[in-house]
Short mmCIF file of C-alpha atoms and ligand atoms in Angstrom, two decimals:
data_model
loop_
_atom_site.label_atom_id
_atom_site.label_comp_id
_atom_site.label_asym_id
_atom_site.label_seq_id
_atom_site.Cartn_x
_atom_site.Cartn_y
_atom_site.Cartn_z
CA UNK A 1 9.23 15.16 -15.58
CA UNK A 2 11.77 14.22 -13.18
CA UNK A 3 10.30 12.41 -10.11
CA UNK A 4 11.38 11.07 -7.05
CA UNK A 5 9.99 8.43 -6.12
CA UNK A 6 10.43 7.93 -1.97
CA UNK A 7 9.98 4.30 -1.12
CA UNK A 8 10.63 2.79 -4.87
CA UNK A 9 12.58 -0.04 -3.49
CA UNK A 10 8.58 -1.44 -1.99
CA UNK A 11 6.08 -3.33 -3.54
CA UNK A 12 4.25 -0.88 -5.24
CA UNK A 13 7.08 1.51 -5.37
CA UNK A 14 9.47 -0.50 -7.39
CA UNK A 15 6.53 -1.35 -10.23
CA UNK A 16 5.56 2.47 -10.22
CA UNK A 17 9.52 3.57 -10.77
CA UNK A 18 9.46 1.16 -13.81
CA UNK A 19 6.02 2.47 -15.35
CA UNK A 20 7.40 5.92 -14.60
CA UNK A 21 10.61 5.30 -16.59
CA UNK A 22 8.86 3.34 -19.31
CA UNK A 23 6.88 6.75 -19.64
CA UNK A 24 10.08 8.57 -20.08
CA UNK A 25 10.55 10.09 -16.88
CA UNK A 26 13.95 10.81 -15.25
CA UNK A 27 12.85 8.57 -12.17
CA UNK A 28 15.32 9.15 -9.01
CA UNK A 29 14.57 6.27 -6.07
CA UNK A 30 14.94 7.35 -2.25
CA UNK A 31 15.11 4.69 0.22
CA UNK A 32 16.47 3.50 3.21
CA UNK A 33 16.03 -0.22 2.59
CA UNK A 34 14.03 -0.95 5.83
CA UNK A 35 11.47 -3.36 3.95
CA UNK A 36 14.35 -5.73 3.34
CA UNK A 37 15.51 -5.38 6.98
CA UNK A 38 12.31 -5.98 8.08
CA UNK A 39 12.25 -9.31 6.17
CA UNK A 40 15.19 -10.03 8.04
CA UNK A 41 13.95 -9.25 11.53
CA UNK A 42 10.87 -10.95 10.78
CA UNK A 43 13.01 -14.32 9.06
CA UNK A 44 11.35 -14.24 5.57
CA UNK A 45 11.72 -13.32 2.60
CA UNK A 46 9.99 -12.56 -0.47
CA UNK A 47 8.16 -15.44 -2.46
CA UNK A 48 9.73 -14.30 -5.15
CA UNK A 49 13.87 -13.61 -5.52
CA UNK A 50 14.69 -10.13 -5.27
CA UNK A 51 17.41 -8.74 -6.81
CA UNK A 52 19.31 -5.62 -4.59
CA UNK A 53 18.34 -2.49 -5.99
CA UNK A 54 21.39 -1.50 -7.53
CA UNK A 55 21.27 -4.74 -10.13
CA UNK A 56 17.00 -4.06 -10.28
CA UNK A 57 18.29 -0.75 -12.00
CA UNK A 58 21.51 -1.84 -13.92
CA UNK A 59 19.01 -5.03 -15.54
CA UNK A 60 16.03 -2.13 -16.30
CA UNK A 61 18.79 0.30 -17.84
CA UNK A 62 20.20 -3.34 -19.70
CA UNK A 63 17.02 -4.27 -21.25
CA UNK A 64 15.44 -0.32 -22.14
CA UNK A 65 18.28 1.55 -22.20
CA UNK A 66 16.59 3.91 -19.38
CA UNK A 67 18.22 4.59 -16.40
CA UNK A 68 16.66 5.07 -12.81
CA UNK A 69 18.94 6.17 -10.35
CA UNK A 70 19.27 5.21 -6.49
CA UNK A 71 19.78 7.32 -3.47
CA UNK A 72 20.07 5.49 -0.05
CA UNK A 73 18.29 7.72 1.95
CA UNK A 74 16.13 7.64 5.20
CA UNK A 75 13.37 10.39 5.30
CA UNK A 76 12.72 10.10 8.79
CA UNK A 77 16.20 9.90 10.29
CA UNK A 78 18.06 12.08 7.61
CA UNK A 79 16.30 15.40 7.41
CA UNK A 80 19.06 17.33 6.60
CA UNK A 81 20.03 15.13 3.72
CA UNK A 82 17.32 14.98 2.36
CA UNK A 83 16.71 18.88 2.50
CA UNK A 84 20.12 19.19 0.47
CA UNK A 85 18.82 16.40 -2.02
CA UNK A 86 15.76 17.99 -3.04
CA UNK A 87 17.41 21.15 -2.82
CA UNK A 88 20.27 19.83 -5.67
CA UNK A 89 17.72 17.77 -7.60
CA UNK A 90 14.57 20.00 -7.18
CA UNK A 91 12.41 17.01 -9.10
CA UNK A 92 8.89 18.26 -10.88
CA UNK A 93 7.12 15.71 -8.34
CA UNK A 94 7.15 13.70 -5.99
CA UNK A 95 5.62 10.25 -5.26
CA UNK A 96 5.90 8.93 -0.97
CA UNK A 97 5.62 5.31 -0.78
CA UNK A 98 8.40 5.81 1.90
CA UNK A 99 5.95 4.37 5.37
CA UNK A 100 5.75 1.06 7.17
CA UNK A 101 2.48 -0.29 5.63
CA UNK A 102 1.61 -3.48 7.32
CA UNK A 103 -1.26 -3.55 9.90
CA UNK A 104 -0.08 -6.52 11.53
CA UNK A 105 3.63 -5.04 11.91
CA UNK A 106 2.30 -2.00 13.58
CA UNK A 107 0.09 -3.82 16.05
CA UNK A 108 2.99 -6.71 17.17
CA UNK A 109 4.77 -5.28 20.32
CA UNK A 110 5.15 -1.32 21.62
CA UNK A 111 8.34 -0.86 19.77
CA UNK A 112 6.62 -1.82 16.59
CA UNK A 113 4.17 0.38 17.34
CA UNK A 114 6.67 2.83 18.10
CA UNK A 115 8.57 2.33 14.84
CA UNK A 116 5.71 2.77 12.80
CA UNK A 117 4.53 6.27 14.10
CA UNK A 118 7.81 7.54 14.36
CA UNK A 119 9.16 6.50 11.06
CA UNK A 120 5.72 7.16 8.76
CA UNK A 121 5.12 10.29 10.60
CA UNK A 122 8.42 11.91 10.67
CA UNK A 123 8.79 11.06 7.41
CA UNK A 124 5.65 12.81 6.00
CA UNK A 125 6.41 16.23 8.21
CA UNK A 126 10.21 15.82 7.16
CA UNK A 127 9.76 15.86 3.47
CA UNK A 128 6.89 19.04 3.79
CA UNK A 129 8.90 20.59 6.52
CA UNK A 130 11.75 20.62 3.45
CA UNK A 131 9.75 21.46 0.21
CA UNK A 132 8.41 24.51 2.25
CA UNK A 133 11.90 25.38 3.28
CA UNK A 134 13.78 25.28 0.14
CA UNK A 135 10.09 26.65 -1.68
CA UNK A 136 10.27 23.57 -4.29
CA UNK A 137 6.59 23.58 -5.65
CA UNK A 138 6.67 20.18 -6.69
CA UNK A 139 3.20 18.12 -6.72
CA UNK A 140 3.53 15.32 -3.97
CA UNK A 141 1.37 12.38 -4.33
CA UNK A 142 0.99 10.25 -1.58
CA UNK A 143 0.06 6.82 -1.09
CA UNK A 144 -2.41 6.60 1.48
CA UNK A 145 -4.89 4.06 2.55
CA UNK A 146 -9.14 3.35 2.48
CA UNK A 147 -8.56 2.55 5.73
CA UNK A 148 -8.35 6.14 6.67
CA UNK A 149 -12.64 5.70 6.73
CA UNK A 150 -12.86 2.67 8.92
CA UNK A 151 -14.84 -0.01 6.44
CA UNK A 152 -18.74 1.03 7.51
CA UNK A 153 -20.62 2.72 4.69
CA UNK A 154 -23.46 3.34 6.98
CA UNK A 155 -25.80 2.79 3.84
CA UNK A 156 -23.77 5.82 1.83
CA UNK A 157 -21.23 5.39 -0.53
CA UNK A 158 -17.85 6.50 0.93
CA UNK A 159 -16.83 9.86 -1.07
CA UNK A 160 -13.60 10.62 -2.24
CA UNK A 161 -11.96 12.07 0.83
CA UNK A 162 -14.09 15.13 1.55
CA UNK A 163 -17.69 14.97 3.31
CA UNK A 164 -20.61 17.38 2.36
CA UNK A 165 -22.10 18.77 6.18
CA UNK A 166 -24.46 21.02 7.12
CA UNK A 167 -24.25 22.83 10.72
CA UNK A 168 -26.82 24.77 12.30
CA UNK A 169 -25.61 27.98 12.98
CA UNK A 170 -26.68 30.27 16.40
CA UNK A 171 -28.97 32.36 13.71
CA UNK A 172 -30.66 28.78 13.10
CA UNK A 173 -28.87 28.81 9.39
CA UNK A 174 -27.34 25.96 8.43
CA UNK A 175 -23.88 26.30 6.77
CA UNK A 176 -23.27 24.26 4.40
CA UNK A 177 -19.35 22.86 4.49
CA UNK A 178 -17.16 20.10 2.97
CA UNK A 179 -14.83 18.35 5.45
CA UNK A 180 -12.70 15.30 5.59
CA UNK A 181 -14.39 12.40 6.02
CA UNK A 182 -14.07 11.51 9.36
CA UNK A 183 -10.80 9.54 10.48
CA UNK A 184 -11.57 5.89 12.21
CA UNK A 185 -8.64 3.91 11.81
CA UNK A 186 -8.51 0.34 12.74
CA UNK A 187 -4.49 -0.12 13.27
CA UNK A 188 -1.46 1.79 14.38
CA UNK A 189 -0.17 1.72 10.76
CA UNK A 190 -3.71 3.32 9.96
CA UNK A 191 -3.83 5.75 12.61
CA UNK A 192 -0.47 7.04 10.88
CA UNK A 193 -2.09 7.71 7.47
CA UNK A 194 -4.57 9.64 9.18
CA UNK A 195 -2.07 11.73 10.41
CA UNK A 196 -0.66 12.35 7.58
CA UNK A 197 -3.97 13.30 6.26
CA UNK A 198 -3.60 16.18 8.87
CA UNK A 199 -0.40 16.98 8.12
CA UNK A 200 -1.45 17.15 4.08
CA UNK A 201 -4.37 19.51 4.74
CA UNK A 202 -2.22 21.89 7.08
CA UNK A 203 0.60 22.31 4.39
CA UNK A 204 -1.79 23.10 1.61
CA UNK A 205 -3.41 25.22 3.58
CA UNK A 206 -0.55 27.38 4.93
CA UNK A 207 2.13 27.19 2.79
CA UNK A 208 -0.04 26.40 -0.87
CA UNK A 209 2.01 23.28 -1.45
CA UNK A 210 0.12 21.02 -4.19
CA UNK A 211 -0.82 17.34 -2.65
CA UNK A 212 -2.70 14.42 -3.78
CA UNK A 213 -3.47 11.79 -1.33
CA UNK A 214 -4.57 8.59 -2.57
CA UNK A 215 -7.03 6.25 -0.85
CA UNK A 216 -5.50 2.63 -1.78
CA UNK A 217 -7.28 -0.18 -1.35
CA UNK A 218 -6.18 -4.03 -0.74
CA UNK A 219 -3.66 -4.36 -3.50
CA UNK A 220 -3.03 -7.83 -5.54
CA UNK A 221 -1.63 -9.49 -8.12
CA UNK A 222 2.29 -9.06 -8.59
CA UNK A 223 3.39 -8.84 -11.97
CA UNK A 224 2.71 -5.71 -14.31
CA UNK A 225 3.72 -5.20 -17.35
CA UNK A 226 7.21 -3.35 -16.85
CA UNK A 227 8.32 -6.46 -14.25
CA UNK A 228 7.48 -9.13 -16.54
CA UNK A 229 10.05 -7.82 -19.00
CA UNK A 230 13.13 -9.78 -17.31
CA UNK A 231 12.59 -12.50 -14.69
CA UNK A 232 15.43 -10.11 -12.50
CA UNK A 233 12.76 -7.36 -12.58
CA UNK A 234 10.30 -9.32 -10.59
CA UNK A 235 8.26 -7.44 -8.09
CA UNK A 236 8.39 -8.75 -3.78
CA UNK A 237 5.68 -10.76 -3.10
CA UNK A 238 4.98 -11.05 0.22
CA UNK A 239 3.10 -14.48 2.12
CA UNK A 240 4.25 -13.62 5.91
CA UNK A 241 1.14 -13.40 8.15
CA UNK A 242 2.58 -9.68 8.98
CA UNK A 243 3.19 -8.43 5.65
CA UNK A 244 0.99 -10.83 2.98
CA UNK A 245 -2.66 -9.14 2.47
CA UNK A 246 -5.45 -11.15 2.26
CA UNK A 247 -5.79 -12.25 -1.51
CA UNK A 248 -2.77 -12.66 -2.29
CA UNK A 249 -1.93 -14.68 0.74
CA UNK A 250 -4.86 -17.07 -0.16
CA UNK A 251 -3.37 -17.40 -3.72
CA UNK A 252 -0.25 -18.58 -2.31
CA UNK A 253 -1.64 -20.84 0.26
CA UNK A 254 -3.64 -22.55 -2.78
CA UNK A 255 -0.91 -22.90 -4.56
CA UNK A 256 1.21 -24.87 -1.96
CA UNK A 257 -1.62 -26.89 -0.32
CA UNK A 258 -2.05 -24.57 2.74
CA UNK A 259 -6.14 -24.11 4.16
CA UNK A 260 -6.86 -20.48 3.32
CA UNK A 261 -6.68 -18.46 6.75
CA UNK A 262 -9.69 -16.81 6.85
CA UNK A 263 -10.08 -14.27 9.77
CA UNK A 264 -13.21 -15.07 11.57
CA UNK A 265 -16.33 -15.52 10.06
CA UNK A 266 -14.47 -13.54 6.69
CA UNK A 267 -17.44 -11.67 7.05
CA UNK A 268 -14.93 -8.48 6.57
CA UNK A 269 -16.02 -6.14 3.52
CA UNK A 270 -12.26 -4.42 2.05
CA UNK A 271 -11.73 -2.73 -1.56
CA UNK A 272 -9.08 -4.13 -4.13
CA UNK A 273 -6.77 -3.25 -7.13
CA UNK A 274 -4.77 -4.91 -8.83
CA UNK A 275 -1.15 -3.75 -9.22
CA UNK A 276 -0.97 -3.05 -12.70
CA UNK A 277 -3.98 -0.64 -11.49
CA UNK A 278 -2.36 0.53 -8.92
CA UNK A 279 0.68 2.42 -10.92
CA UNK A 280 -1.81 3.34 -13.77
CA UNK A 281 -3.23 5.71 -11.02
CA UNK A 282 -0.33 6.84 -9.82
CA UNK A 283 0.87 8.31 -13.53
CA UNK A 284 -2.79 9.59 -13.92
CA UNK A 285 -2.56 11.15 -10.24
CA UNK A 286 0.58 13.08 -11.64
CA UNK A 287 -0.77 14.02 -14.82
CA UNK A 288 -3.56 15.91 -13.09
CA UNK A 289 -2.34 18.15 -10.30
CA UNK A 290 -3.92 20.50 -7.87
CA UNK A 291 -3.51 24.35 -8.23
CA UNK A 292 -1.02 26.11 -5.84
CA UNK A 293 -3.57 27.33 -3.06
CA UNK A 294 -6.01 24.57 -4.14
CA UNK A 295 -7.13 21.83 -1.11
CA UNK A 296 -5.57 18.20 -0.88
CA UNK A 297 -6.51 16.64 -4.19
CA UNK A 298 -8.19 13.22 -2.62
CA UNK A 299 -8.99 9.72 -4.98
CA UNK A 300 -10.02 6.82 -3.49
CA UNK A 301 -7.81 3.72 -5.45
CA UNK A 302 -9.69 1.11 -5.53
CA UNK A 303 -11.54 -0.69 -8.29
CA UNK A 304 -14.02 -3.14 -6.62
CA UNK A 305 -14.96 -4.21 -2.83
CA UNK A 306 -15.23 -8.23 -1.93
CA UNK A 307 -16.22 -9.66 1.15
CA UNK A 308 -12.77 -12.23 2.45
CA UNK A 309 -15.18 -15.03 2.99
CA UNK A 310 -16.26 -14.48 -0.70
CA UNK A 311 -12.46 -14.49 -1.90
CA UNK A 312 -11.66 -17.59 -0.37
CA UNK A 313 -14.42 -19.45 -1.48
CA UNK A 314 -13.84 -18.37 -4.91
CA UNK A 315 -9.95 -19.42 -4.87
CA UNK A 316 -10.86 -22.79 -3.13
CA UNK A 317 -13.58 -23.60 -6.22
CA UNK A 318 -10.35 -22.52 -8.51
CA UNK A 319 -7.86 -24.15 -6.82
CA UNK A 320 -9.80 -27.03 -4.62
CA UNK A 321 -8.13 -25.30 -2.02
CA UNK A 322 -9.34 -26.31 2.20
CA UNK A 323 -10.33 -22.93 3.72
CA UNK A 324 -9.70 -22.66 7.61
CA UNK A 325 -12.24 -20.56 9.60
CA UNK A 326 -9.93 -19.09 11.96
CA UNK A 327 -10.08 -17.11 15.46
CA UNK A 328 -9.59 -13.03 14.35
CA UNK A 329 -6.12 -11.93 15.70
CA UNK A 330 -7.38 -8.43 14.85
CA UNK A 331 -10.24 -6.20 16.62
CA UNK A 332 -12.69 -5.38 13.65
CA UNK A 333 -16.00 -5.36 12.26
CA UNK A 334 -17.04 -9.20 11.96
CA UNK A 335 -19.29 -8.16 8.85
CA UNK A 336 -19.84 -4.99 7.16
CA UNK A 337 -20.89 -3.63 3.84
CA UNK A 338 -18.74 -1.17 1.61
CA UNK A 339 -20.09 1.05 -1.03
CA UNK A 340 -17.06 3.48 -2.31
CA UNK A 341 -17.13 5.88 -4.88
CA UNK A 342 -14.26 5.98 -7.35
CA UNK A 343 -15.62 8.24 -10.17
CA UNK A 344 -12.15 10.30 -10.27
CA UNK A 345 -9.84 8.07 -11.91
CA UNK A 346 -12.74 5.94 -13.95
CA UNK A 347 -12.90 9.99 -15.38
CA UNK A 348 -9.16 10.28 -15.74
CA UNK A 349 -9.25 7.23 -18.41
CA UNK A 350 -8.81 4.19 -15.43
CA UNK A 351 -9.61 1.28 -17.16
CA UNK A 352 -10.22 -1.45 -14.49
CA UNK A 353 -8.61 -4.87 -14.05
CA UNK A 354 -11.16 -6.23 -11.79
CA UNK A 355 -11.06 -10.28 -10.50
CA UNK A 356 -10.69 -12.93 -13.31
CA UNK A 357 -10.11 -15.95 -13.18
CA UNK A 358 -7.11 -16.08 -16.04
CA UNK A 359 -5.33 -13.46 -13.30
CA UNK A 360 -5.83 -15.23 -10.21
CA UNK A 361 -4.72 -18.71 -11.95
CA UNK A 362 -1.82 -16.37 -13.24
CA UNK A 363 -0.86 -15.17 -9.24
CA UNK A 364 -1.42 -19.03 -8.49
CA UNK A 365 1.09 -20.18 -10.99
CA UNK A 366 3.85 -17.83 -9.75
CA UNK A 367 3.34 -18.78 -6.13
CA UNK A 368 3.80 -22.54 -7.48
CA UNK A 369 7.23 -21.86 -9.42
CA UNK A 370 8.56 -20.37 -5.92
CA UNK A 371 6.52 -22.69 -3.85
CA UNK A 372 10.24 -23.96 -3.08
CA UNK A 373 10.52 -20.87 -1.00
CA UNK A 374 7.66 -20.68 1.41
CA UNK A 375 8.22 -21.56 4.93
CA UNK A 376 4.86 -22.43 5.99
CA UNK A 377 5.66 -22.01 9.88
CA UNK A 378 5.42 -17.63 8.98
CA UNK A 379 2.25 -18.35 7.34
CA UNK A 380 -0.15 -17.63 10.44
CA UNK A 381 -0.78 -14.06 10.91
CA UNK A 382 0.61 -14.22 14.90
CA UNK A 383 0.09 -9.91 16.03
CA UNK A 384 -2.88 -9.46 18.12
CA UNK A 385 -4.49 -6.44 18.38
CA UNK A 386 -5.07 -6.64 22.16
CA UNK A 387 -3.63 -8.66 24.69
CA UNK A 388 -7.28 -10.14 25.24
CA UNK A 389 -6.92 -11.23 21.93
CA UNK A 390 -3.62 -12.85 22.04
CA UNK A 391 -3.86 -15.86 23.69
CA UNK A 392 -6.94 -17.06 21.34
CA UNK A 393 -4.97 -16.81 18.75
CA UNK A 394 -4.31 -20.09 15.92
CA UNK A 395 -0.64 -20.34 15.79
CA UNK A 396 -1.10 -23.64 13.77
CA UNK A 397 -3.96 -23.48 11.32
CA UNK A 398 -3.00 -26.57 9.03
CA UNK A 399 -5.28 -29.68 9.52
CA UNK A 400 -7.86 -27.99 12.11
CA UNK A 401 -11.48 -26.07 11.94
CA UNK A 402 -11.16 -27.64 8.25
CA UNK A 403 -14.25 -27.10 5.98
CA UNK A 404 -13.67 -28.45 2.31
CA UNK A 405 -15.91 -26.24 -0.14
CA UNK A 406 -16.16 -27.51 -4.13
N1 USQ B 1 -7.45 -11.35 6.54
C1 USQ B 1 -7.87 -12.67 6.60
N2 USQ B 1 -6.93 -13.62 6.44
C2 USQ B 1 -5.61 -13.36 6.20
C3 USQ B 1 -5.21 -12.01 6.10
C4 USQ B 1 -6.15 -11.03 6.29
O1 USQ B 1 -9.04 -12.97 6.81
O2 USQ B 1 -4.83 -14.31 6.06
C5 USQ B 1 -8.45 -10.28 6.71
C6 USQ B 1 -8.10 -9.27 7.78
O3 USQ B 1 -8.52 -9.68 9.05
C7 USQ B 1 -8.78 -8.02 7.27
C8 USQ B 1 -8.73 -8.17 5.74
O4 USQ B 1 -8.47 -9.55 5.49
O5 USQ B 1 -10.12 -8.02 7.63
C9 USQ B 1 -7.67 -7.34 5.06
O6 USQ B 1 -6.38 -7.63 5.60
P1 USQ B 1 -5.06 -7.35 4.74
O7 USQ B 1 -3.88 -7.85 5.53
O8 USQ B 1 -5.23 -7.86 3.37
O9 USQ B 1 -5.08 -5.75 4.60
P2 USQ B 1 -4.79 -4.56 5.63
O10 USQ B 1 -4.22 -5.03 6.91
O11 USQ B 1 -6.04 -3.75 5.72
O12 USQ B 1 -3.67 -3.69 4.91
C10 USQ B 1 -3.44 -3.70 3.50
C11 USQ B 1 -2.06 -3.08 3.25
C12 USQ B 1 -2.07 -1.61 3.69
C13 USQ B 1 -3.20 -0.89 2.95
C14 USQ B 1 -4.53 -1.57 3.22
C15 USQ B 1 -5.64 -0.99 2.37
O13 USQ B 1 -1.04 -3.80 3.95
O14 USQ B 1 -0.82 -1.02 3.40
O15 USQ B 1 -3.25 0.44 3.41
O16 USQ B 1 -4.43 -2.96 2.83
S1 USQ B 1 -7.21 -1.09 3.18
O17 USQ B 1 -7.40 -2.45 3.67
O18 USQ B 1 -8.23 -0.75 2.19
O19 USQ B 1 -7.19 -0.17 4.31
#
């Protein structure tokens, strides 16, 4: 197939534009580079050393003999361009990484929060507002988020995307109905993703165009195998207190001697998967698309749900790791349970990668080769979600509210 792949310059975009190759697709990369201008607005940089694109794709084509090519374009900005691209190039599908994806990010100011609903939702409508337009009936599959639920089970399992109702009717009937699950975001960044859930179910609706949405969870780990093959293919890893999620961060903060920030009483329930999971879905997700006229395709991408008081206590027995009970910078459940139902892609052949102990010592020993590179001062995670919540905030975690566990 030939595949565009919007946002393969990210974290999980650049691994899933290698798998894609390695499965002999003709992969095309769209991107506007923001995630690397974002490191440099924040001041950080990737644990590991990344490469510009342009080499990332001369050292893949070097060591396979595959090429990916590289188009700078922005989705949200450039609709005309990108109209006329996918009008030249008229892929077979379509994969859109291409959103600001960090919680933290979206909550830190009103122009962040400004950024991210303008950029993520502009660039949804823009590429649908196009494949409608120049009637390309490629299959899009987009990476969305669990977070579109809100993390409360209420003693159900979460389904995949669509919820089984029953109304009473005026003639005392009840119809019986399947509807998205209902929307309860807990950040701007999430609020975006449940727009685009909107904007998904609207297109396929009016205009038959053939989406899958997938539900990601928490993703971690950094390596898979296509990145491993030269040490110039490495994937970002990210630390920052914006942009590093949970496990991984605590990896990295074992691996340099840092207490693992946990978020108030870590009582927080999320779902994982590891990266090599993560772009086994996404060729699965493409090898199984919806029927023109056919609703949004929905799979929830996740292989396993840990509570963060659980992970860090596990990493600190690894690692004899401190772990730092912190005040929450973000307005969320203190505890909840999470029971999600994956059955889709277990179905489509998804063999899970769940926690191990060999993996996480493998994350640990990367973040110790680039320990070099970590400046610990854009380790707390500073962006409140309310400015009650600000000034409580830990800006300095190392040496206080210690409690030594193992
Ligand atoms: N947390 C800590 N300590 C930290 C960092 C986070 O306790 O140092 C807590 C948070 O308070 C939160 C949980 O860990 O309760 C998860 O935070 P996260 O930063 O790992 O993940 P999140 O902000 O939810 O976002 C990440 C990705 C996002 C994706 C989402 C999937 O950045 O793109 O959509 O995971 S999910 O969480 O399932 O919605």
């Amino acid at each position: 197939m030939k595949i565009a792949v919007l946002g393969g310059d990210g974290f999980v975009g650049w691994p899933t534009s290698l798998h894609l190759s390695a499965r002999d697709h003709e992969v095309h990369i769209l991107d506007n580079l923001s995630r690397r201008w974002i490191d440099t607005e924040l001041g950080v940089q990737s644990l590991t050393p990344m490469d510009s694109i342009q080499e990332r794709t001369r050292i893949w084509h070097q060591e396979t003999g595959r090429r990916i090519h590289f188009h700078l374009i922005d989705l949200a900005r450039d609709y005309e361009v990108l109209k006329a691209w996918l009008a030249e190039h008229r892929p077979d599908a379509i994969v859109h990484f291409a959103e600001q994806r960090a919680a933290p990010y979206s909550m830190k100011s009103d122009r962040h929060k400004n950024y991210t609903v303008n950029n993520n939702v502009n660039a949804t409508h823009n590429l649908l507002n196009a494949m409608v337009e120049i009637d390309l009936d490629a299959h899009l599959v987009h990476l969305g988020t669990m977070g579109v639920y809100g993390y409360s089970s209420v003693g159900a399992a979460i389904p995949e995307g669509y919820l089984p109702v029953g109304v009473k009717t005026l003639s005392g009937e009840t119809a019986r109905q399947e509807i998205l699950y209902p929307a309860n975001p807990g950040s701007i960044y999430h609020m975006t993703k449940c727009l685009d859930q909107l904007l998904f179910q609207f297109y396929a609706k009016n205009d038959g165009l053939r989406i899958t949405d997938l539900h990601q969870g928490i993703v971690w780990g950094t390596h898979t195998d296509e990145t491993k093959l030269h040490q110039q293919l490495i994937n970002r890893f990210d630390y920052d207190g914006d942009y590093g999620t949970v496990l991984n961060r605590f990896l990295i903060q074992a691996a340099i001697g840092y207490p693992l920030t946990v978020h108030g009483t870590g009582g927080q329930t999320r779902a994982f998967i590891h990266i090599q999971d993560s772009v086994r879905c996404i060729d699965l997700a493409l090898e199984s698309p919806p029927v023109r006229g056919e609703r949004v395709k929905i799979f929830n991408q996740m292989t396993e749900t840990h509570r963060v008081r659980d992970l860090a206590e596990l990493v600190a027995r690894m690692t004899g790791a401190k772990v730092a009970y912190l005040p929450n910078p973000r307005k969320e459940a203190a505890e909840n349970d999470l029971v999600v139902k994956n059955e889709q892609f277990l179905e489509l052949g998804l063999d899970p990668t769940t926690l191990a102990e060999g993996l996480l010592a493998e994350v640990v020993d990367v973040a110790k080769k680039y320990a070099y590179r970590v400046d610990r001062s854009r380790i707390p995670s500073i962006s409140a979600w309310t400015k009650d919540i600000a000034p409580t905030i830990e800006r300095d975690p190392e040496g206080k509210r210690l409690k030594s566990v193992g």
